[in-house]
Coordinates of N, CA and C in Angstrom, one line a residue:
S1 N -3.1 1.9 -15.1 CA -4.0 3.0 -15.3 C -5.2 2.8 -14.4
G2 N -6.0 3.8 -14.3 CA -7.2 3.8 -13.4 C -6.9 4.3 -12.1
T3 N -8.0 4.4 -11.3 CA -7.9 5.0 -9.9 C -7.6 3.9 -8.9
S4 N -7.7 2.6 -9.2 CA -7.3 1.6 -8.3 C -6.9 0.3 -9.1
I5 N -6.1 -0.5 -8.4 CA -5.7 -1.8 -9.0 C -6.1 -2.8 -7.9
D6 N -7.0 -3.7 -8.3 CA -7.5 -4.7 -7.4 C -7.0 -6.1 -7.7
F7 N -6.6 -6.8 -6.7 CA -6.2 -8.2 -6.7 C -7.2 -9.0 -5.9
T8 N -8.0 -9.8 -6.5 CA -9.0 -10.6 -5.8 C -8.7 -12.1 -5.9
G9 N -9.4 -12.9 -5.1 CA -9.2 -14.3 -5.2 C -8.0 -14.8 -4.4
I10 N -7.5 -14.0 -3.5 CA -6.4 -14.4 -2.7 C -6.8 -15.6 -1.8
P11 N -6.0 -16.7 -1.9 CA -6.4 -17.9 -1.2 C -6.4 -17.7 0.4
S12 N -7.2 -18.4 1.1 CA -7.3 -18.3 2.5 C -6.0 -18.8 3.2
W13 N -5.2 -19.6 2.6 CA -4.0 -20.0 3.2 C -2.8 -19.0 3.1
A14 N -3.0 -17.9 2.4 CA -1.9 -16.9 2.3 C -1.6 -16.3 3.6
K15 N -0.3 -16.4 4.0 CA 0.2 -15.9 5.3 C 1.2 -14.7 5.1
R16 N 1.5 -14.4 3.8 CA 2.3 -13.2 3.5 C 2.0 -12.8 2.1
I17 N 1.7 -11.5 2.0 CA 1.4 -10.9 0.7 C 2.4 -9.8 0.5
T18 N 3.1 -9.8 -0.6 CA 4.0 -8.7 -0.9 C 3.5 -8.0 -2.1
V19 N 3.3 -6.7 -1.9 CA 2.8 -5.8 -3.0 C 4.0 -5.1 -3.5
M20 N 4.3 -5.2 -4.8 CA 5.6 -4.7 -5.4 C 5.3 -3.5 -6.3
F21 N 6.1 -2.5 -6.2 CA 6.0 -1.3 -7.0 C 7.3 -1.1 -7.8
S22 N 7.1 -0.8 -9.1 CA 8.2 -0.5 -10.0 C 7.9 0.7 -10.9
G23 N 8.5 1.8 -10.5 CA 8.3 3.0 -11.3 C 6.9 3.6 -11.3
V24 N 6.2 3.3 -10.2 CA 4.7 3.7 -10.1 C 4.6 5.2 -9.8
S25 N 3.8 5.9 -10.5 CA 3.5 7.3 -10.2 C 2.0 7.5 -10.4
T26 N 1.5 8.6 -9.9 CA 0.1 9.0 -10.0 C -0.1 10.4 -10.7
S27 N -1.3 10.7 -11.1 CA -1.5 11.9 -11.8 C -1.6 13.1 -10.9
G28 N -1.8 12.9 -9.6 CA -2.0 14.0 -8.7 C -1.1 13.9 -7.5
T29 N -1.5 14.6 -6.4 CA -0.7 14.7 -5.2 C -1.3 13.8 -4.1
S30 N -2.3 13.1 -4.3 CA -2.9 12.2 -3.3 C -2.0 11.0 -3.1
N31 N -1.7 10.6 -1.8 CA -0.8 9.6 -1.5 C -1.4 8.2 -1.8
P32 N -0.6 7.3 -2.4 CA -1.0 5.9 -2.6 C -1.2 5.2 -1.2
M33 N -2.1 4.2 -1.2 CA -2.3 3.4 -0.1 C -2.9 2.0 -0.5
I34 N -2.9 1.1 0.5 CA -3.4 -0.2 0.2 C -4.6 -0.5 1.1
Q35 N -5.7 -1.0 0.5 CA -6.8 -1.4 1.3 C -7.0 -3.0 1.2
L36 N -7.3 -3.6 2.3 CA -7.5 -5.0 2.4 C -9.0 -5.3 2.5
G37 N -9.4 -6.5 2.2 CA -10.8 -6.9 2.3 C -11.1 -8.3 2.4
S38 N -12.3 -8.6 2.9 CA -12.9 -9.9 3.0 C -14.3 -9.7 2.4
T39 N -14.5 -10.2 1.1 CA -15.7 -10.1 0.3 C -15.9 -8.6 -0.2
T40 N -15.7 -7.6 0.6 CA -15.6 -6.2 0.1 C -14.4 -5.6 0.7
F41 N -14.0 -4.4 0.2 CA -12.8 -3.7 0.7 C -13.1 -3.0 2.0
T42 N -12.3 -3.0 2.9 CA -12.4 -2.3 4.2 C -11.8 -0.9 3.9
T43 N -12.6 0.2 4.1 CA -12.2 1.5 3.8 C -12.0 2.5 5.0
S44 N -12.1 1.9 6.2 CA -11.9 2.7 7.4 C -11.4 1.8 8.5
G45 N -10.9 2.5 9.6 CA -10.4 1.7 10.8 C -9.0 1.3 10.7
Y46 N -8.2 1.8 9.8 CA -6.8 1.5 9.7 C -6.0 2.3 10.7
L47 N -4.9 1.8 11.2 CA -4.1 2.6 12.1 C -2.7 2.5 11.6
G48 N -2.0 3.6 11.4 CA -0.6 3.5 10.9 C -0.1 4.8 10.3
N49 N 1.1 4.9 9.9 CA 1.7 6.1 9.4 C 2.8 5.7 8.4
V50 N 3.2 6.8 7.6 CA 4.4 6.7 6.8 C 5.2 7.9 7.0
N51 N 6.5 7.7 7.0 CA 7.5 8.8 7.1 C 8.4 8.8 5.9
V52 N 8.6 10.0 5.3 CA 9.5 10.1 4.2 C 10.8 10.7 4.8
V53 N 11.9 10.0 4.4 CA 13.3 10.4 4.9 C 14.0 10.9 3.7
Q54 N 14.5 12.1 3.7 CA 15.4 12.6 2.6 C 16.6 13.2 3.2
N55 N 17.8 12.8 2.6 CA 19.1 13.2 3.1 C 19.2 12.9 4.6
A56 N 18.8 11.7 5.0 CA 18.9 11.2 6.4 C 18.1 12.0 7.4
V57 N 17.1 12.8 7.0 CA 16.2 13.5 7.9 C 14.8 13.2 7.5
A58 N 14.0 12.9 8.6 CA 12.6 12.7 8.3 C 11.9 14.0 8.0
T59 N 11.3 14.1 6.8 CA 10.8 15.4 6.3 C 9.3 15.4 6.3
I60 N 8.6 14.3 6.2 CA 7.2 14.3 6.2 C 6.7 13.0 7.0
A61 N 5.7 13.2 7.8 CA 5.0 12.0 8.4 C 3.5 12.2 8.3
I62 N 2.9 11.2 7.8 CA 1.4 11.2 7.6 C 0.8 10.0 8.2
A63 N -0.3 10.2 9.0 CA -1.1 9.1 9.5 C -2.1 8.7 8.5
F64 N -2.4 7.4 8.4 CA -3.3 6.8 7.5 C -4.4 6.1 8.3
T65 N -5.7 6.4 7.9 CA -6.8 5.7 8.6 C -7.7 5.0 7.6
T66 N -7.5 5.2 6.3 CA -8.4 4.6 5.3 C -7.6 3.5 4.5
G67 N -6.4 3.2 4.9 CA -5.6 2.2 4.2 C -4.2 2.2 4.8
I68 N -3.4 1.3 4.4 CA -2.0 1.1 4.8 C -1.2 2.0 3.8
G69 N -0.5 3.0 4.4 CA 0.2 4.0 3.5 C 1.3 3.4 2.7
V70 N 1.5 3.9 1.5 CA 2.6 3.5 0.6 C 3.6 4.6 0.6
N71 N 3.2 5.9 0.5 CA 4.0 7.0 0.4 C 3.4 8.2 1.1
A72 N 4.2 9.2 1.4 CA 3.7 10.4 2.2 C 4.1 11.7 1.6
S73 N 4.8 11.7 0.4 CA 5.3 13.0 -0.1 C 4.3 13.8 -0.8
G74 N 3.2 13.2 -1.4 CA 2.2 14.0 -2.1 C 2.7 14.7 -3.3
N75 N 3.7 14.2 -3.9 CA 4.3 14.9 -5.1 C 3.9 14.2 -6.4
S76 N 3.2 14.9 -7.3 CA 2.9 14.3 -8.6 C 4.2 14.0 -9.3
G77 N 4.2 12.8 -9.9 CA 5.4 12.5 -10.7 C 6.5 11.7 -9.9
T78 N 6.3 11.6 -8.6 CA 7.3 10.8 -7.8 C 7.2 9.4 -8.3
T79 N 8.3 8.7 -8.6 CA 8.2 7.3 -9.0 C 8.6 6.4 -7.8
L80 N 7.8 5.4 -7.6 CA 8.0 4.6 -6.4 C 8.5 3.2 -6.8
Y81 N 9.5 2.7 -6.1 CA 10.1 1.4 -6.2 C 10.2 0.8 -4.9
G82 N 9.7 -0.4 -4.7 CA 9.8 -1.1 -3.5 C 8.7 -2.0 -3.2
Q83 N 8.4 -2.2 -1.9 CA 7.3 -3.2 -1.6 C 6.6 -2.8 -0.2
V84 N 5.4 -3.4 -0.1 CA 4.7 -3.4 1.2 C 4.4 -4.8 1.5
I85 N 4.9 -5.3 2.6 CA 4.7 -6.7 3.0 C 3.5 -6.7 4.0
L86 N 2.6 -7.6 3.7 CA 1.4 -7.8 4.6 C 1.4 -9.1 5.2
T87 N 1.2 -9.2 6.5 CA 1.2 -10.5 7.3 C 0.1 -10.4 8.3
P88 N -0.5 -11.6 8.6 CA -1.5 -11.7 9.7 C -0.8 -11.8 11.0
V89 N -1.4 -11.1 12.0 CA -0.9 -11.2 13.4 C -1.6 -12.4 14.0
S90 N -2.9 -12.4 13.9 CA -3.7 -13.6 14.4 C -5.1 -13.4 13.8
G91 N -5.6 -14.5 13.4 CA -7.0 -14.5 12.9 C -7.0 -13.6 11.7
N92 N -7.9 -12.6 11.7 CA -8.1 -11.7 10.6 C -7.5 -10.3 10.8
V93 N -6.6 -10.2 11.7 CA -5.8 -9.0 12.0 C -4.5 -9.0 11.2
W94 N -4.4 -8.0 10.3 CA -3.3 -7.9 9.3 C -2.5 -6.6 9.6
V95 N -1.2 -6.7 9.4 CA -0.3 -5.6 9.5 C 0.5 -5.5 8.2
G96 N 1.0 -4.3 7.9 CA 1.8 -4.0 6.7 C 3.0 -3.2 7.1
T97 N 4.1 -3.5 6.4 CA 5.3 -2.8 6.5 C 5.7 -2.2 5.2
T98 N 5.9 -0.9 5.1 CA 6.2 -0.2 3.9 C 7.7 0.1 3.8
N99 N 8.3 -0.2 2.6 CA 9.7 0.2 2.3 C 9.8 0.6 0.9
I100 N 9.7 1.9 0.6 CA 9.6 2.4 -0.8 C 10.7 3.4 -1.0
S101 N 11.3 3.4 -2.2 CA 12.3 4.3 -2.6 C 11.6 5.3 -3.6
H102 N 12.0 6.6 -3.6 CA 11.6 7.5 -4.6 C 12.7 7.5 -5.7
G103 N 12.3 6.9 -6.8 CA 13.3 6.7 -7.9 C 13.9 8.0 -8.4
N104 N 13.2 9.1 -8.3 CA 13.7 10.3 -8.9 C 14.2 11.3 -7.9
T105 N 14.3 11.0 -6.6 CA 15.0 11.8 -5.6 C 15.7 10.9 -4.6
V106 N 16.5 11.5 -3.8 CA 17.2 10.7 -2.7 C 16.3 10.7 -1.5
A107 N 15.2 9.9 -1.6 CA 14.3 9.8 -0.5 C 13.7 8.4 -0.4
T108 N 13.3 8.0 0.8 CA 12.6 6.7 1.0 C 11.4 7.0 1.9
A109 N 10.4 6.1 1.7 CA 9.2 6.1 2.6 C 9.1 4.8 3.4
Q110 N 9.1 4.9 4.7 CA 8.9 3.7 5.5 C 7.7 3.9 6.4
G111 N 7.0 2.8 6.7 CA 5.9 3.0 7.6 C 5.3 1.6 8.0
T112 N 4.3 1.7 8.8 CA 3.6 0.5 9.2 C 2.1 0.8 9.3
G113 N 1.3 -0.2 9.3 CA -0.2 0.0 9.5 C -0.8 -1.3 9.7
G114 N -2.1 -1.3 10.1 CA -2.8 -2.5 10.3 C -4.3 -2.3 10.3
I115 N -5.0 -3.4 10.3 CA -6.5 -3.4 10.2 C -7.0 -4.8 10.7
S116 N -8.1 -4.8 11.4 CA -8.8 -6.0 11.8 C -10.0 -6.2 10.8
L117 N -9.9 -7.2 10.0 CA -11.0 -7.5 9.0 C -12.1 -8.2 9.6
S118 N -13.3 -8.2 9.0 CA -14.5 -8.9 9.4 C -14.5 -10.4 9.1
G119 N -13.6 -10.8 8.2 CA -13.5 -12.2 7.8 C -12.1 -12.4 7.2
T120 N -12.0 -13.6 6.5 CA -10.7 -14.0 5.9 C -10.3 -13.1 4.8
L121 N -9.1 -12.6 4.8 CA -8.7 -11.7 3.7 C -8.7 -12.5 2.4
D122 N -9.3 -11.8 1.3 CA -9.4 -12.4 0.0 C -9.1 -11.4 -1.1
R123 N -8.8 -10.1 -0.7 CA -8.5 -9.1 -1.8 C -7.6 -8.0 -1.2
V124 N -6.9 -7.4 -2.2 CA -6.0 -6.3 -1.9 C -6.2 -5.2 -3.0
R125 N -6.4 -4.0 -2.6 CA -6.6 -2.9 -3.5 C -5.5 -1.8 -3.3
I126 N -4.9 -1.3 -4.4 CA -4.0 -0.2 -4.4 C -4.7 1.0 -5.0
T127 N -4.8 2.1 -4.2 CA -5.5 3.2 -4.6 C -4.8 4.5 -4.0
T128 N -5.5 5.6 -4.1 CA -5.0 6.8 -3.5 C -5.9 7.3 -2.4
V129 N -5.5 8.1 -1.5 CA -6.3 8.6 -0.4 C -7.6 9.3 -0.9
N130 N -7.5 10.1 -2.0 CA -8.7 10.8 -2.5 C -9.5 9.9 -3.4
G131 N -8.9 8.8 -3.9 CA -9.7 7.8 -4.7 C -9.9 8.3 -6.1
T132 N -9.4 9.5 -6.5 CA -9.6 10.0 -7.9 C -8.4 10.1 -8.7
D133 N -7.2 10.3 -8.1 CA -6.0 10.3 -8.8 C -5.8 9.0 -9.5
T134 N -5.2 9.0 -10.7 CA -5.0 7.8 -11.5 C -3.5 7.4 -11.5
F135 N -3.3 6.1 -11.7 CA -2.0 5.6 -11.8 C -1.6 5.9 -13.3
D136 N -0.4 6.5 -13.5 CA -0.1 6.9 -14.8 C 1.3 6.4 -15.3
A137 N 2.0 5.6 -14.5 CA 3.2 5.0 -15.0 C 3.6 3.8 -14.0
G138 N 4.4 2.9 -14.5 CA 5.0 1.9 -13.7 C 4.1 0.6 -13.7
S139 N 4.5 -0.3 -12.9 CA 3.7 -1.6 -12.7 C 3.7 -2.0 -11.2
I140 N 2.6 -2.6 -10.9 CA 2.3 -3.1 -9.6 C 1.9 -4.6 -9.7
N141 N 2.5 -5.4 -8.8 CA 2.1 -6.8 -8.8 C 2.1 -7.3 -7.4
I142 N 1.5 -8.5 -7.1 CA 1.6 -9.1 -5.8 C 2.1 -10.5 -5.9
L143 N 2.6 -10.9 -4.7 CA 3.1 -12.3 -4.5 C 2.5 -12.7 -3.2
Y144 N 1.8 -13.9 -3.2 CA 1.4 -14.4 -1.9 C 1.9 -15.7 -1.7
E145 N 2.2 -16.0 -0.4 CA 2.7 -17.3 0.0 C 2.2 -17.7 1.3

């Protein structure tokens, strides 16, 4: 529940962070996204997009600039299953790869994104683009290695 889920205290040695979604949905139509941070969350400067494919046809494509996109359908009640894998390219530059299934339709969301942080990554936030829609079902967890 709530408008964001924060994971802090990620160790500096982490070279791969997997954000996992199981039956996650939100109260509104704002798309979920992931923000990274070093001491504070970075809320701008991201480059990337997410495409939704339904019945083998790309139906929606959205660019994300305030986070790494998780989904692009903007449908309230869509249940999300899958993961976003975050890895450093070099130094404090991180990229993410999204692979999410819509549990209640025959659709998937795939995408990529990235950000250059001001320091060593130590936190991950899952929120929505508008920052006000709440998470109303499912579970989210992370794995770092």
